[in-house]
Amino acid sequence: MNLSAENLGWRVHGHTLLENVSLEVAPGQTFGLIGPNGSGKTTLLRLLAGLSKPKAGRVLLDGKSLARMRQRHIAQSIALVEQQAETTDRIQVRQVVALGRTPFLSALRSWTEEDDAIVDQALVDVDMANMTGRLWHTLSGGERQRVHIARALAQQPKILLLDEPTNHLDIRHQLSILELVRQLPITVIITLHDLNQAMACDRLGIMDGGQLVAAGKPQAVLTSERLQQTFGVQAELLTTANGERLMRFYHA
């Protein structure tokens, strides 16, 4: 399934957050979005998910405008994991993950054993199967993040949007979640702060001042000039003994 954006613009109270952003993500590709805080990454993800309607331009899902699609139909193809998603309800972990099945339920299609199996597998995938009965408010920030990722996996989306999914996670769960994402046979758009993690993406887009200033293969866009211009740092590309490429950063 193809997701693309054409000349997207977004303004709030006269302040431009996105300006003339265009991109296309091929089916099955992992596309990373990087950029400084406030560069427009989260705003762009919300537009791509159909949660906000652009002030200019349009988002297309397989050539069809999201603005003309019902949210239920969008949610059957696209799942978004946001950085912050809180609730004051006394809700258990399994109930949160089960919400991922909501777009597929209706008066004609009730809950089935297949839904149970999908929810169970999503909990296993994020290492939360032993906490299904825990109440939401008793979870740590990292545990909540993993539950939200499980909820998105339970949606069985064709396109998964992740906004800083490794926030609040310890290093072990950061690695396991990123490895899980890489193995998913779906299209992924993920925002990241860690540029070394971003290097594992198929393609990268760099946001700066509400604009997409570069897009392409990681090594093509993560140039010394671009890193200094956008992030204000200097970088050195290193190759480890096992052939892995890493970046070391210095103050510009």
JSON list of C-alpha atoms in Angstrom, two decimals:
[
{"chain": "A", "resi": 1, "resn": "MET", "atom": "CA", "xyz": [0.00, 0.00, 0.00]},
{"chain": "A", "resi": 2, "resn": "ASN", "atom": "CA", "xyz": [1.40, 3.37, -1.08]},
{"chain": "A", "resi": 3, "resn": "LEU", "atom": "CA", "xyz": [1.32, 6.48, 1.11]},
{"chain": "A", "resi": 4, "resn": "SER", "atom": "CA", "xyz": [2.26, 9.90, -0.26]},
{"chain": "A", "resi": 5, "resn": "ALA", "atom": "CA", "xyz": [1.99, 13.57, 0.60]},
{"chain": "A", "resi": 6, "resn": "GLU", "atom": "CA", "xyz": [1.72, 16.44, -1.84]},
{"chain": "A", "resi": 7, "resn": "ASN", "atom": "CA", "xyz": [2.71, 19.98, -0.86]},
{"chain": "A", "resi": 8, "resn": "LEU", "atom": "CA", "xyz": [1.45, 19.66, 2.72]},
{"chain": "A", "resi": 9, "resn": "GLY", "atom": "CA", "xyz": [1.07, 22.80, 4.78]},
{"chain": "A", "resi": 10, "resn": "TRP", "atom": "CA", "xyz": [-0.09, 23.32, 8.36]},
{"chain": "A", "resi": 11, "resn": "ARG", "atom": "CA", "xyz": [-0.53, 26.51, 10.37]},
{"chain": "A", "resi": 12, "resn": "VAL", "atom": "CA", "xyz": [-1.65, 27.17, 13.94]},
{"chain": "A", "resi": 13, "resn": "HIS", "atom": "CA", "xyz": [-2.58, 30.67, 15.08]},
{"chain": "A", "resi": 14, "resn": "GLY", "atom": "CA", "xyz": [-0.69, 32.15, 12.16]},
{"chain": "A", "resi": 15, "resn": "HIS", "atom": "CA", "xyz": [2.44, 30.12, 12.89]},
{"chain": "A", "resi": 16, "resn": "THR", "atom": "CA", "xyz": [3.63, 27.82, 10.10]},
{"chain": "A", "resi": 17, "resn": "LEU", "atom": "CA", "xyz": [4.50, 24.32, 11.33]},
{"chain": "A", "resi": 18, "resn": "LEU", "atom": "CA", "xyz": [4.72, 22.63, 7.93]},
{"chain": "A", "resi": 19, "resn": "GLU", "atom": "CA", "xyz": [5.36, 24.16, 4.54]},
{"chain": "A", "resi": 20, "resn": "ASN", "atom": "CA", "xyz": [5.24, 22.51, 1.11]},
{"chain": "A", "resi": 21, "resn": "VAL", "atom": "CA", "xyz": [6.17, 18.99, 2.31]},
{"chain": "A", "resi": 22, "resn": "SER", "atom": "CA", "xyz": [6.01, 16.27, -0.32]},
{"chain": "A", "resi": 23, "resn": "LEU", "atom": "CA", "xyz": [7.11, 12.66, 0.05]},
{"chain": "A", "resi": 24, "resn": "GLU", "atom": "CA", "xyz": [6.27, 9.17, -1.12]},
{"chain": "A", "resi": 25, "resn": "VAL", "atom": "CA", "xyz": [6.91, 5.97, 0.80]},
{"chain": "A", "resi": 26, "resn": "ALA", "atom": "CA", "xyz": [6.99, 2.74, -1.18]},
{"chain": "A", "resi": 27, "resn": "PRO", "atom": "CA", "xyz": [5.17, -0.37, 0.07]},
{"chain": "A", "resi": 28, "resn": "GLY", "atom": "CA", "xyz": [7.26, -2.36, 2.54]},
{"chain": "A", "resi": 29, "resn": "GLN", "atom": "CA", "xyz": [9.77, 0.44, 3.05]},
{"chain": "A", "resi": 30, "resn": "THR", "atom": "CA", "xyz": [10.97, 1.77, 6.40]},
{"chain": "A", "resi": 31, "resn": "PHE", "atom": "CA", "xyz": [11.16, 5.54, 6.12]},
{"chain": "A", "resi": 32, "resn": "GLY", "atom": "CA", "xyz": [12.81, 7.42, 8.99]},
{"chain": "A", "resi": 33, "resn": "LEU", "atom": "CA", "xyz": [12.02, 11.04, 9.84]},
{"chain": "A", "resi": 34, "resn": "ILE", "atom": "CA", "xyz": [14.68, 12.96, 11.74]},
{"chain": "A", "resi": 35, "resn": "GLY", "atom": "CA", "xyz": [15.15, 16.59, 12.67]},
{"chain": "A", "resi": 36, "resn": "PRO", "atom": "CA", "xyz": [15.50, 18.96, 15.63]},
{"chain": "A", "resi": 37, "resn": "ASN", "atom": "CA", "xyz": [12.71, 19.41, 18.16]},
{"chain": "A", "resi": 38, "resn": "GLY", "atom": "CA", "xyz": [9.95, 21.53, 16.68]},
{"chain": "A", "resi": 39, "resn": "SER", "atom": "CA", "xyz": [10.90, 20.77, 13.09]},
{"chain": "A", "resi": 40, "resn": "GLY", "atom": "CA", "xyz": [7.45, 19.39, 12.22]},
{"chain": "A", "resi": 41, "resn": "LYS", "atom": "CA", "xyz": [7.92, 15.62, 12.48]},
{"chain": "A", "resi": 42, "resn": "THR", "atom": "CA", "xyz": [4.97, 14.95, 14.79]},
{"chain": "A", "resi": 43, "resn": "THR", "atom": "CA", "xyz": [2.69, 17.30, 12.86]},
{"chain": "A", "resi": 44, "resn": "LEU", "atom": "CA", "xyz": [3.58, 15.49, 9.64]},
{"chain": "A", "resi": 45, "resn": "LEU", "atom": "CA", "xyz": [2.82, 12.08, 11.16]},
{"chain": "A", "resi": 46, "resn": "ARG", "atom": "CA", "xyz": [-0.62, 13.24, 12.35]},
{"chain": "A", "resi": 47, "resn": "LEU", "atom": "CA", "xyz": [-1.42, 14.48, 8.86]},
{"chain": "A", "resi": 48, "resn": "LEU", "atom": "CA", "xyz": [-0.23, 11.22, 7.31]},
{"chain": "A", "resi": 49, "resn": "ALA", "atom": "CA", "xyz": [-2.43, 9.31, 9.78]},
{"chain": "A", "resi": 50, "resn": "GLY", "atom": "CA", "xyz": [-5.48, 11.37, 8.84]},
{"chain": "A", "resi": 51, "resn": "LEU", "atom": "CA", "xyz": [-5.92, 12.67, 12.39]},
{"chain": "A", "resi": 52, "resn": "SER", "atom": "CA", "xyz": [-5.50, 16.25, 11.19]},
{"chain": "A", "resi": 53, "resn": "LYS", "atom": "CA", "xyz": [-6.49, 17.73, 7.85]},
{"chain": "A", "resi": 54, "resn": "PRO", "atom": "CA", "xyz": [-3.81, 19.78, 6.09]},
{"chain": "A", "resi": 55, "resn": "LYS", "atom": "CA", "xyz": [-4.33, 23.48, 5.53]},
{"chain": "A", "resi": 56, "resn": "ALA", "atom": "CA", "xyz": [-2.70, 23.00, 2.14]},
{"chain": "A", "resi": 57, "resn": "GLY", "atom": "CA", "xyz": [-1.92, 19.99, -0.03]},
{"chain": "A", "resi": 58, "resn": "ARG", "atom": "CA", "xyz": [-3.19, 16.45, 0.46]},
{"chain": "A", "resi": 59, "resn": "VAL", "atom": "CA", "xyz": [-2.30, 12.97, 1.71]},
{"chain": "A", "resi": 60, "resn": "LEU", "atom": "CA", "xyz": [-2.96, 10.04, -0.60]},
{"chain": "A", "resi": 61, "resn": "LEU", "atom": "CA", "xyz": [-3.44, 6.38, 0.32]},
{"chain": "A", "resi": 62, "resn": "ASP", "atom": "CA", "xyz": [-3.11, 4.26, -2.80]},
{"chain": "A", "resi": 63, "resn": "GLY", "atom": "CA", "xyz": [-3.98, 7.35, -4.81]},
{"chain": "A", "resi": 64, "resn": "LYS", "atom": "CA", "xyz": [-7.10, 8.21, -2.77]},
{"chain": "A", "resi": 65, "resn": "SER", "atom": "CA", "xyz": [-7.28, 11.36, -0.65]},
{"chain": "A", "resi": 66, "resn": "LEU", "atom": "CA", "xyz": [-7.48, 10.69, 3.09]},
{"chain": "A", "resi": 67, "resn": "ALA", "atom": "CA", "xyz": [-9.72, 13.75, 3.42]},
{"chain": "A", "resi": 68, "resn": "ARG", "atom": "CA", "xyz": [-12.44, 11.84, 1.54]},
{"chain": "A", "resi": 69, "resn": "MET", "atom": "CA", "xyz": [-12.12, 8.65, 3.57]},
{"chain": "A", "resi": 70, "resn": "ARG", "atom": "CA", "xyz": [-13.92, 7.74, 6.79]},
{"chain": "A", "resi": 71, "resn": "GLN", "atom": "CA", "xyz": [-11.67, 7.49, 9.84]},
{"chain": "A", "resi": 72, "resn": "ARG", "atom": "CA", "xyz": [-12.74, 3.89, 10.36]},
{"chain": "A", "resi": 73, "resn": "HIS", "atom": "CA", "xyz": [-11.52, 2.94, 6.88]},
{"chain": "A", "resi": 74, "resn": "ILE", "atom": "CA", "xyz": [-8.25, 4.81, 7.39]},
{"chain": "A", "resi": 75, "resn": "ALA", "atom": "CA", "xyz": [-7.71, 2.97, 10.69]},
{"chain": "A", "resi": 76, "resn": "GLN", "atom": "CA", "xyz": [-8.10, -0.38, 8.92]},
{"chain": "A", "resi": 77, "resn": "SER", "atom": "CA", "xyz": [-4.92, 0.43, 6.96]},
{"chain": "A", "resi": 78, "resn": "ILE", "atom": "CA", "xyz": [-2.93, 2.95, 9.04]},
{"chain": "A", "resi": 79, "resn": "ALA", "atom": "CA", "xyz": [-1.95, 2.77, 12.72]},
{"chain": "A", "resi": 80, "resn": "LEU", "atom": "CA", "xyz": [-0.24, 5.60, 14.62]},
{"chain": "A", "resi": 81, "resn": "VAL", "atom": "CA", "xyz": [1.73, 5.28, 17.85]},
{"chain": "A", "resi": 82, "resn": "GLU", "atom": "CA", "xyz": [2.04, 8.75, 19.38]},
{"chain": "A", "resi": 83, "resn": "GLN", "atom": "CA", "xyz": [4.60, 9.89, 21.93]},
{"chain": "A", "resi": 84, "resn": "GLN", "atom": "CA", "xyz": [2.03, 10.73, 24.58]},
{"chain": "A", "resi": 85, "resn": "ALA", "atom": "CA", "xyz": [-1.36, 9.03, 24.86]},
{"chain": "A", "resi": 86, "resn": "GLU", "atom": "CA", "xyz": [-2.80, 9.17, 28.35]},
{"chain": "A", "resi": 87, "resn": "THR", "atom": "CA", "xyz": [-6.09, 8.08, 29.91]},
{"chain": "A", "resi": 88, "resn": "THR", "atom": "CA", "xyz": [-7.64, 8.48, 33.35]},
{"chain": "A", "resi": 89, "resn": "ASP", "atom": "CA", "xyz": [-9.83, 5.40, 32.88]},
{"chain": "A", "resi": 90, "resn": "ARG", "atom": "CA", "xyz": [-9.20, 2.34, 35.04]},
{"chain": "A", "resi": 91, "resn": "ILE", "atom": "CA", "xyz": [-8.31, 0.17, 32.10]},
{"chain": "A", "resi": 92, "resn": "GLN", "atom": "CA", "xyz": [-6.19, -2.96, 31.95]},
{"chain": "A", "resi": 93, "resn": "VAL", "atom": "CA", "xyz": [-3.29, -3.61, 29.60]},
{"chain": "A", "resi": 94, "resn": "ARG", "atom": "CA", "xyz": [-5.18, -6.20, 27.57]},
{"chain": "A", "resi": 95, "resn": "GLN", "atom": "CA", "xyz": [-8.13, -3.86, 27.17]},
{"chain": "A", "resi": 96, "resn": "VAL", "atom": "CA", "xyz": [-5.84, -1.15, 25.77]},
{"chain": "A", "resi": 97, "resn": "VAL", "atom": "CA", "xyz": [-4.37, -3.54, 23.21]},
{"chain": "A", "resi": 98, "resn": "ALA", "atom": "CA", "xyz": [-7.83, -4.85, 22.31]},
{"chain": "A", "resi": 99, "resn": "LEU", "atom": "CA", "xyz": [-8.77, -1.32, 21.21]},
{"chain": "A", "resi": 100, "resn": "GLY", "atom": "CA", "xyz": [-6.62, -1.99, 18.17]},
{"chain": "A", "resi": 101, "resn": "ARG", "atom": "CA", "xyz": [-9.35, -4.30, 16.87]},
{"chain": "A", "resi": 102, "resn": "THR", "atom": "CA", "xyz": [-12.05, -1.59, 17.06]},
{"chain": "A", "resi": 103, "resn": "PRO", "atom": "CA", "xyz": [-11.88, -0.55, 13.35]},
{"chain": "A", "resi": 104, "resn": "PHE", "atom": "CA", "xyz": [-12.85, -4.10, 12.36]},
{"chain": "A", "resi": 105, "resn": "LEU", "atom": "CA", "xyz": [-15.81, -4.52, 14.71]},
{"chain": "A", "resi": 106, "resn": "SER", "atom": "CA", "xyz": [-19.38, -3.61, 13.84]},
{"chain": "A", "resi": 107, "resn": "ALA", "atom": "CA", "xyz": [-22.97, -4.67, 14.37]},
{"chain": "A", "resi": 108, "resn": "LEU", "atom": "CA", "xyz": [-22.36, -7.31, 11.72]},
{"chain": "A", "resi": 109, "resn": "ARG", "atom": "CA", "xyz": [-18.93, -8.36, 12.93]},
{"chain": "A", "resi": 110, "resn": "SER", "atom": "CA", "xyz": [-18.53, -9.07, 16.67]},
{"chain": "A", "resi": 111, "resn": "TRP", "atom": "CA", "xyz": [-15.44, -10.09, 18.64]},
{"chain": "A", "resi": 112, "resn": "THR", "atom": "CA", "xyz": [-14.05, -13.52, 17.71]},
{"chain": "A", "resi": 113, "resn": "GLU", "atom": "CA", "xyz": [-11.39, -15.96, 18.83]},
{"chain": "A", "resi": 114, "resn": "GLU", "atom": "CA", "xyz": [-9.24, -14.64, 16.00]},
{"chain": "A", "resi": 115, "resn": "ASP", "atom": "CA", "xyz": [-9.30, -11.20, 17.64]},
{"chain": "A", "resi": 116, "resn": "ASP", "atom": "CA", "xyz": [-8.19, -12.80, 20.91]},
{"chain": "A", "resi": 117, "resn": "ALA", "atom": "CA", "xyz": [-5.29, -14.49, 19.13]},
{"chain": "A", "resi": 118, "resn": "ILE", "atom": "CA", "xyz": [-4.22, -11.24, 17.44]},
{"chain": "A", "resi": 119, "resn": "VAL", "atom": "CA", "xyz": [-4.22, -9.37, 20.75]},
{"chain": "A", "resi": 120, "resn": "ASP", "atom": "CA", "xyz": [-2.31, -12.19, 22.47]},
{"chain": "A", "resi": 121, "resn": "GLN", "atom": "CA", "xyz": [0.37, -12.16, 19.78]},
{"chain": "A", "resi": 122, "resn": "ALA", "atom": "CA", "xyz": [0.74, -8.38, 19.92]},
{"chain": "A", "resi": 123, "resn": "LEU", "atom": "CA", "xyz": [1.36, -8.58, 23.67]},
{"chain": "A", "resi": 124, "resn": "VAL", "atom": "CA", "xyz": [3.98, -11.27, 23.15]},
{"chain": "A", "resi": 125, "resn": "ASP", "atom": "CA", "xyz": [5.69, -9.22, 20.45]},
{"chain": "A", "resi": 126, "resn": "VAL", "atom": "CA", "xyz": [6.31, -6.30, 22.84]},
{"chain": "A", "resi": 127, "resn": "ASP", "atom": "CA", "xyz": [7.16, -8.46, 25.87]},
{"chain": "A", "resi": 128, "resn": "MET", "atom": "CA", "xyz": [4.01, -7.52, 27.81]},
{"chain": "A", "resi": 129, "resn": "ALA", "atom": "CA", "xyz": [2.20, -10.87, 27.86]},
{"chain": "A", "resi": 130, "resn": "ASN", "atom": "CA", "xyz": [2.87, -11.24, 31.60]},
{"chain": "A", "resi": 131, "resn": "MET", "atom": "CA", "xyz": [1.18, -7.91, 32.42]},
{"chain": "A", "resi": 132, "resn": "THR", "atom": "CA", "xyz": [-2.21, -8.29, 30.73]},
{"chain": "A", "resi": 133, "resn": "GLY", "atom": "CA", "xyz": [-4.15, -7.66, 33.95]},
{"chain": "A", "resi": 134, "resn": "ARG", "atom": "CA", "xyz": [-2.15, -4.64, 35.11]},
{"chain": "A", "resi": 135, "resn": "LEU", "atom": "CA", "xyz": [-3.98, -1.33, 35.33]},
{"chain": "A", "resi": 136, "resn": "TRP", "atom": "CA", "xyz": [-2.76, 1.43, 33.01]},
{"chain": "A", "resi": 137, "resn": "HIS", "atom": "CA", "xyz": [-1.97, 3.92, 35.79]},
{"chain": "A", "resi": 138, "resn": "THR", "atom": "CA", "xyz": [0.41, 1.42, 37.48]},
{"chain": "A", "resi": 139, "resn": "LEU", "atom": "CA", "xyz": [2.67, 1.13, 34.42]},
{"chain": "A", "resi": 140, "resn": "SER", "atom": "CA", "xyz": [5.98, 2.88, 33.88]},
{"chain": "A", "resi": 141, "resn": "GLY", "atom": "CA", "xyz": [6.48, 5.17, 30.89]},
{"chain": "A", "resi": 142, "resn": "GLY", "atom": "CA", "xyz": [8.34, 2.47, 29.01]},
{"chain": "A", "resi": 143, "resn": "GLU", "atom": "CA", "xyz": [5.68, -0.14, 29.72]},
{"chain": "A", "resi": 144, "resn": "ARG", "atom": "CA", "xyz": [2.97, 2.21, 28.48]},
{"chain": "A", "resi": 145, "resn": "GLN", "atom": "CA", "xyz": [4.93, 2.79, 25.30]},
{"chain": "A", "resi": 146, "resn": "ARG", "atom": "CA", "xyz": [5.15, -0.94, 24.65]},
{"chain": "A", "resi": 147, "resn": "VAL", "atom": "CA", "xyz": [1.41, -1.32, 25.27]},
{"chain": "A", "resi": 148, "resn": "HIS", "atom": "CA", "xyz": [0.65, 1.38, 22.71]},
{"chain": "A", "resi": 149, "resn": "ILE", "atom": "CA", "xyz": [2.88, -0.33, 20.17]},
{"chain": "A", "resi": 150, "resn": "ALA", "atom": "CA", "xyz": [1.02, -3.60, 20.89]},
{"chain": "A", "resi": 151, "resn": "ARG", "atom": "CA", "xyz": [-2.30, -1.80, 20.34]},
{"chain": "A", "resi": 152, "resn": "ALA", "atom": "CA", "xyz": [-1.04, -0.62, 16.94]},
{"chain": "A", "resi": 153, "resn": "LEU", "atom": "CA", "xyz": [0.17, -4.13, 16.05]},
{"chain": "A", "resi": 154, "resn": "ALA", "atom": "CA", "xyz": [-3.27, -5.50, 16.98]},
{"chain": "A", "resi": 155, "resn": "GLN", "atom": "CA", "xyz": [-4.68, -3.25, 14.26]},
{"chain": "A", "resi": 156, "resn": "GLN", "atom": "CA", "xyz": [-2.68, -5.31, 11.78]},
{"chain": "A", "resi": 157, "resn": "PRO", "atom": "CA", "xyz": [-2.02, -2.17, 9.73]},
{"chain": "A", "resi": 158, "resn": "LYS", "atom": "CA", "xyz": [-0.55, -2.08, 6.26]},
{"chain": "A", "resi": 159, "resn": "ILE", "atom": "CA", "xyz": [1.18, 1.18, 7.24]},
{"chain": "A", "resi": 160, "resn": "LEU", "atom": "CA", "xyz": [2.59, 1.81, 10.73]},
{"chain": "A", "resi": 161, "resn": "LEU", "atom": "CA", "xyz": [3.46, 5.33, 11.88]},
{"chain": "A", "resi": 162, "resn": "LEU", "atom": "CA", "xyz": [5.66, 5.58, 14.98]},
{"chain": "A", "resi": 163, "resn": "ASP", "atom": "CA", "xyz": [6.49, 8.85, 16.75]},
{"chain": "A", "resi": 164, "resn": "GLU", "atom": "CA", "xyz": [9.66, 8.38, 18.81]},
{"chain": "A", "resi": 165, "resn": "PRO", "atom": "CA", "xyz": [8.76, 4.77, 19.77]},
{"chain": "A", "resi": 166, "resn": "THR", "atom": "CA", "xyz": [11.96, 4.27, 21.77]},
{"chain": "A", "resi": 167, "resn": "ASN", "atom": "CA", "xyz": [11.18, 7.16, 24.14]},
{"chain": "A", "resi": 168, "resn": "HIS", "atom": "CA", "xyz": [11.14, 5.97, 27.77]},
{"chain": "A", "resi": 169, "resn": "LEU", "atom": "CA", "xyz": [12.38, 2.48, 26.83]},
{"chain": "A", "resi": 170, "resn": "ASP", "atom": "CA", "xyz": [15.48, 0.90, 28.35]},
{"chain": "A", "resi": 171, "resn": "ILE", "atom": "CA", "xyz": [18.17, -0.10, 25.89]},
{"chain": "A", "resi": 172, "resn": "ARG", "atom": "CA", "xyz": [17.08, -3.77, 25.75]},
{"chain": "A", "resi": 173, "resn": "HIS", "atom": "CA", "xyz": [13.53, -2.89, 24.79]},
{"chain": "A", "resi": 174, "resn": "GLN", "atom": "CA", "xyz": [14.72, -0.17, 22.40]},
{"chain": "A", "resi": 175, "resn": "LEU", "atom": "CA", "xyz": [16.66, -2.79, 20.48]},
{"chain": "A", "resi": 176, "resn": "SER", "atom": "CA", "xyz": [13.87, -5.37, 20.57]},
{"chain": "A", "resi": 177, "resn": "ILE", "atom": "CA", "xyz": [11.20, -2.90, 19.41]},
{"chain": "A", "resi": 178, "resn": "LEU", "atom": "CA", "xyz": [13.36, -1.60, 16.56]},
{"chain": "A", "resi": 179, "resn": "GLU", "atom": "CA", "xyz": [14.18, -5.16, 15.49]},
{"chain": "A", "resi": 180, "resn": "LEU", "atom": "CA", "xyz": [10.48, -6.05, 15.59]},
{"chain": "A", "resi": 181, "resn": "VAL", "atom": "CA", "xyz": [9.66, -3.03, 13.42]},
{"chain": "A", "resi": 182, "resn": "ARG", "atom": "CA", "xyz": [12.37, -3.97, 10.90]},
{"chain": "A", "resi": 183, "resn": "GLN", "atom": "CA", "xyz": [10.91, -7.48, 10.57]},
{"chain": "A", "resi": 184, "resn": "LEU", "atom": "CA", "xyz": [7.32, -6.37, 9.97]},
{"chain": "A", "resi": 185, "resn": "PRO", "atom": "CA", "xyz": [6.22, -7.01, 6.35]},
{"chain": "A", "resi": 186, "resn": "ILE", "atom": "CA", "xyz": [4.54, -3.60, 6.17]},
{"chain": "A", "resi": 187, "resn": "THR", "atom": "CA", "xyz": [5.33, 0.03, 5.40]},
{"chain": "A", "resi": 188, "resn": "VAL", "atom": "CA", "xyz": [6.79, 1.93, 8.37]},
{"chain": "A", "resi": 189, "resn": "ILE", "atom": "CA", "xyz": [7.31, 5.65, 8.89]},
{"chain": "A", "resi": 190, "resn": "ILE", "atom": "CA", "xyz": [9.20, 6.32, 12.11]},
{"chain": "A", "resi": 191, "resn": "THR", "atom": "CA", "xyz": [10.49, 9.48, 13.76]},
{"chain": "A", "resi": 192, "resn": "LEU", "atom": "CA", "xyz": [13.76, 9.09, 15.64]},
{"chain": "A", "resi": 193, "resn": "HIS", "atom": "CA", "xyz": [16.18, 11.28, 17.56]},
{"chain": "A", "resi": 194, "resn": "ASP", "atom": "CA", "xyz": [19.00, 8.73, 17.60]},
{"chain": "A", "resi": 195, "resn": "LEU", "atom": "CA", "xyz": [20.74, 9.15, 14.25]},
{"chain": "A", "resi": 196, "resn": "ASN", "atom": "CA", "xyz": [22.57, 5.84, 14.61]},
{"chain": "A", "resi": 197, "resn": "GLN", "atom": "CA", "xyz": [19.21, 4.08, 14.94]},
{"chain": "A", "resi": 198, "resn": "ALA", "atom": "CA", "xyz": [17.98, 6.08, 11.94]},
{"chain": "A", "resi": 199, "resn": "MET", "atom": "CA", "xyz": [20.82, 4.74, 9.78]},
{"chain": "A", "resi": 200, "resn": "ALA", "atom": "CA", "xyz": [19.10, 1.33, 9.76]},
{"chain": "A", "resi": 201, "resn": "CYS", "atom": "CA", "xyz": [16.11, 2.75, 7.82]},
{"chain": "A", "resi": 202, "resn": "ASP", "atom": "CA", "xyz": [15.74, 2.14, 4.10]},
{"chain": "A", "resi": 203, "resn": "ARG", "atom": "CA", "xyz": [15.36, 5.87, 3.49]},
{"chain": "A", "resi": 204, "resn": "LEU", "atom": "CA", "xyz": [15.52, 9.00, 5.62]},
{"chain": "A", "resi": 205, "resn": "GLY", "atom": "CA", "xyz": [13.82, 12.36, 5.48]},
{"chain": "A", "resi": 206, "resn": "ILE", "atom": "CA", "xyz": [15.30, 15.34, 7.32]},
{"chain": "A", "resi": 207, "resn": "MET", "atom": "CA", "xyz": [12.88, 17.94, 8.67]},
{"chain": "A", "resi": 208, "resn": "ASP", "atom": "CA", "xyz": [14.03, 21.46, 9.49]},
{"chain": "A", "resi": 209, "resn": "GLY", "atom": "CA", "xyz": [11.84, 24.47, 10.16]},
{"chain": "A", "resi": 210, "resn": "GLY", "atom": "CA", "xyz": [8.70, 22.72, 8.95]},
{"chain": "A", "resi": 211, "resn": "GLN", "atom": "CA", "xyz": [10.24, 21.70, 5.64]},
{"chain": "A", "resi": 212, "resn": "LEU", "atom": "CA", "xyz": [11.56, 18.41, 4.29]},
{"chain": "A", "resi": 213, "resn": "VAL", "atom": "CA", "xyz": [15.08, 19.56, 3.43]},
{"chain": "A", "resi": 214, "resn": "ALA", "atom": "CA", "xyz": [16.54, 16.21, 2.33]},
{"chain": "A", "resi": 215, "resn": "ALA", "atom": "CA", "xyz": [15.36, 12.68, 1.55]},
{"chain": "A", "resi": 216, "resn": "GLY", "atom": "CA", "xyz": [17.16, 9.59, 0.35]},
{"chain": "A", "resi": 217, "resn": "LYS", "atom": "CA", "xyz": [19.40, 6.75, 1.48]},
{"chain": "A", "resi": 218, "resn": "PRO", "atom": "CA", "xyz": [20.79, 7.34, 5.00]},
{"chain": "A", "resi": 219, "resn": "GLN", "atom": "CA", "xyz": [24.42, 7.74, 3.93]},
{"chain": "A", "resi": 220, "resn": "ALA", "atom": "CA", "xyz": [23.37, 10.12, 1.15]},
{"chain": "A", "resi": 221, "resn": "VAL", "atom": "CA", "xyz": [21.47, 12.53, 3.41]},
{"chain": "A", "resi": 222, "resn": "LEU", "atom": "CA", "xyz": [23.51, 12.28, 6.63]},
{"chain": "A", "resi": 223, "resn": "THR", "atom": "CA", "xyz": [26.37, 14.32, 5.26]},
{"chain": "A", "resi": 224, "resn": "SER", "atom": "CA", "xyz": [28.70, 16.41, 7.40]},
{"chain": "A", "resi": 225, "resn": "GLU", "atom": "CA", "xyz": [27.32, 19.58, 5.81]},
{"chain": "A", "resi": 226, "resn": "ARG", "atom": "CA", "xyz": [23.70, 18.65, 6.46]},
{"chain": "A", "resi": 227, "resn": "LEU", "atom": "CA", "xyz": [24.33, 17.55, 10.05]},
{"chain": "A", "resi": 228, "resn": "GLN", "atom": "CA", "xyz": [26.10, 20.80, 10.82]},
{"chain": "A", "resi": 229, "resn": "GLN", "atom": "CA", "xyz": [23.46, 22.93, 9.10]},
{"chain": "A", "resi": 230, "resn": "THR", "atom": "CA", "xyz": [20.41, 21.19, 10.60]},
{"chain": "A", "resi": 231, "resn": "PHE", "atom": "CA", "xyz": [21.63, 19.87, 13.94]},
{"chain": "A", "resi": 232, "resn": "GLY", "atom": "CA", "xyz": [24.61, 22.13, 14.65]},
{"chain": "A", "resi": 233, "resn": "VAL", "atom": "CA", "xyz": [26.99, 19.20, 15.15]},
{"chain": "A", "resi": 234, "resn": "GLN", "atom": "CA", "xyz": [29.97, 17.67, 13.42]},
{"chain": "A", "resi": 235, "resn": "ALA", "atom": "CA", "xyz": [30.03, 13.94, 12.77]},
{"chain": "A", "resi": 236, "resn": "GLU", "atom": "CA", "xyz": [32.53, 11.20, 12.07]},
{"chain": "A", "resi": 237, "resn": "LEU", "atom": "CA", "xyz": [31.46, 7.98, 10.34]},
{"chain": "A", "resi": 238, "resn": "LEU", "atom": "CA", "xyz": [32.99, 4.87, 11.91]},
{"chain": "A", "resi": 239, "resn": "THR", "atom": "CA", "xyz": [32.95, 1.21, 10.86]},
{"chain": "A", "resi": 240, "resn": "THR", "atom": "CA", "xyz": [32.97, -1.42, 13.60]},
{"chain": "A", "resi": 241, "resn": "ALA", "atom": "CA", "xyz": [34.80, -4.76, 13.46]},
{"chain": "A", "resi": 242, "resn": "ASN", "atom": "CA", "xyz": [31.61, -6.52, 12.30]},
{"chain": "A", "resi": 243, "resn": "GLY", "atom": "CA", "xyz": [31.05, -3.98, 9.51]},
{"chain": "A", "resi": 244, "resn": "GLU", "atom": "CA", "xyz": [28.36, -1.93, 11.23]},
{"chain": "A", "resi": 245, "resn": "ARG", "atom": "CA", "xyz": [28.50, 1.80, 10.47]},
{"chain": "A", "resi": 246, "resn": "LEU", "atom": "CA", "xyz": [28.12, 4.25, 13.33]},
{"chain": "A", "resi": 247, "resn": "MET", "atom": "CA", "xyz": [28.31, 8.02, 13.73]},
{"chain": "A", "resi": 248, "resn": "ARG", "atom": "CA", "xyz": [30.17, 9.87, 16.47]},
{"chain": "A", "resi": 249, "resn": "PHE", "atom": "CA", "xyz": [29.12, 13.45, 17.10]},
{"chain": "A", "resi": 250, "resn": "TYR", "atom": "CA", "xyz": [30.95, 16.58, 18.25]},
{"chain": "A", "resi": 251, "resn": "HIS", "atom": "CA", "xyz": [29.95, 20.17, 18.93]},
{"chain": "A", "resi": 252, "resn": "ALA", "atom": "CA", "xyz": [30.23, 22.20, 15.74]}
]
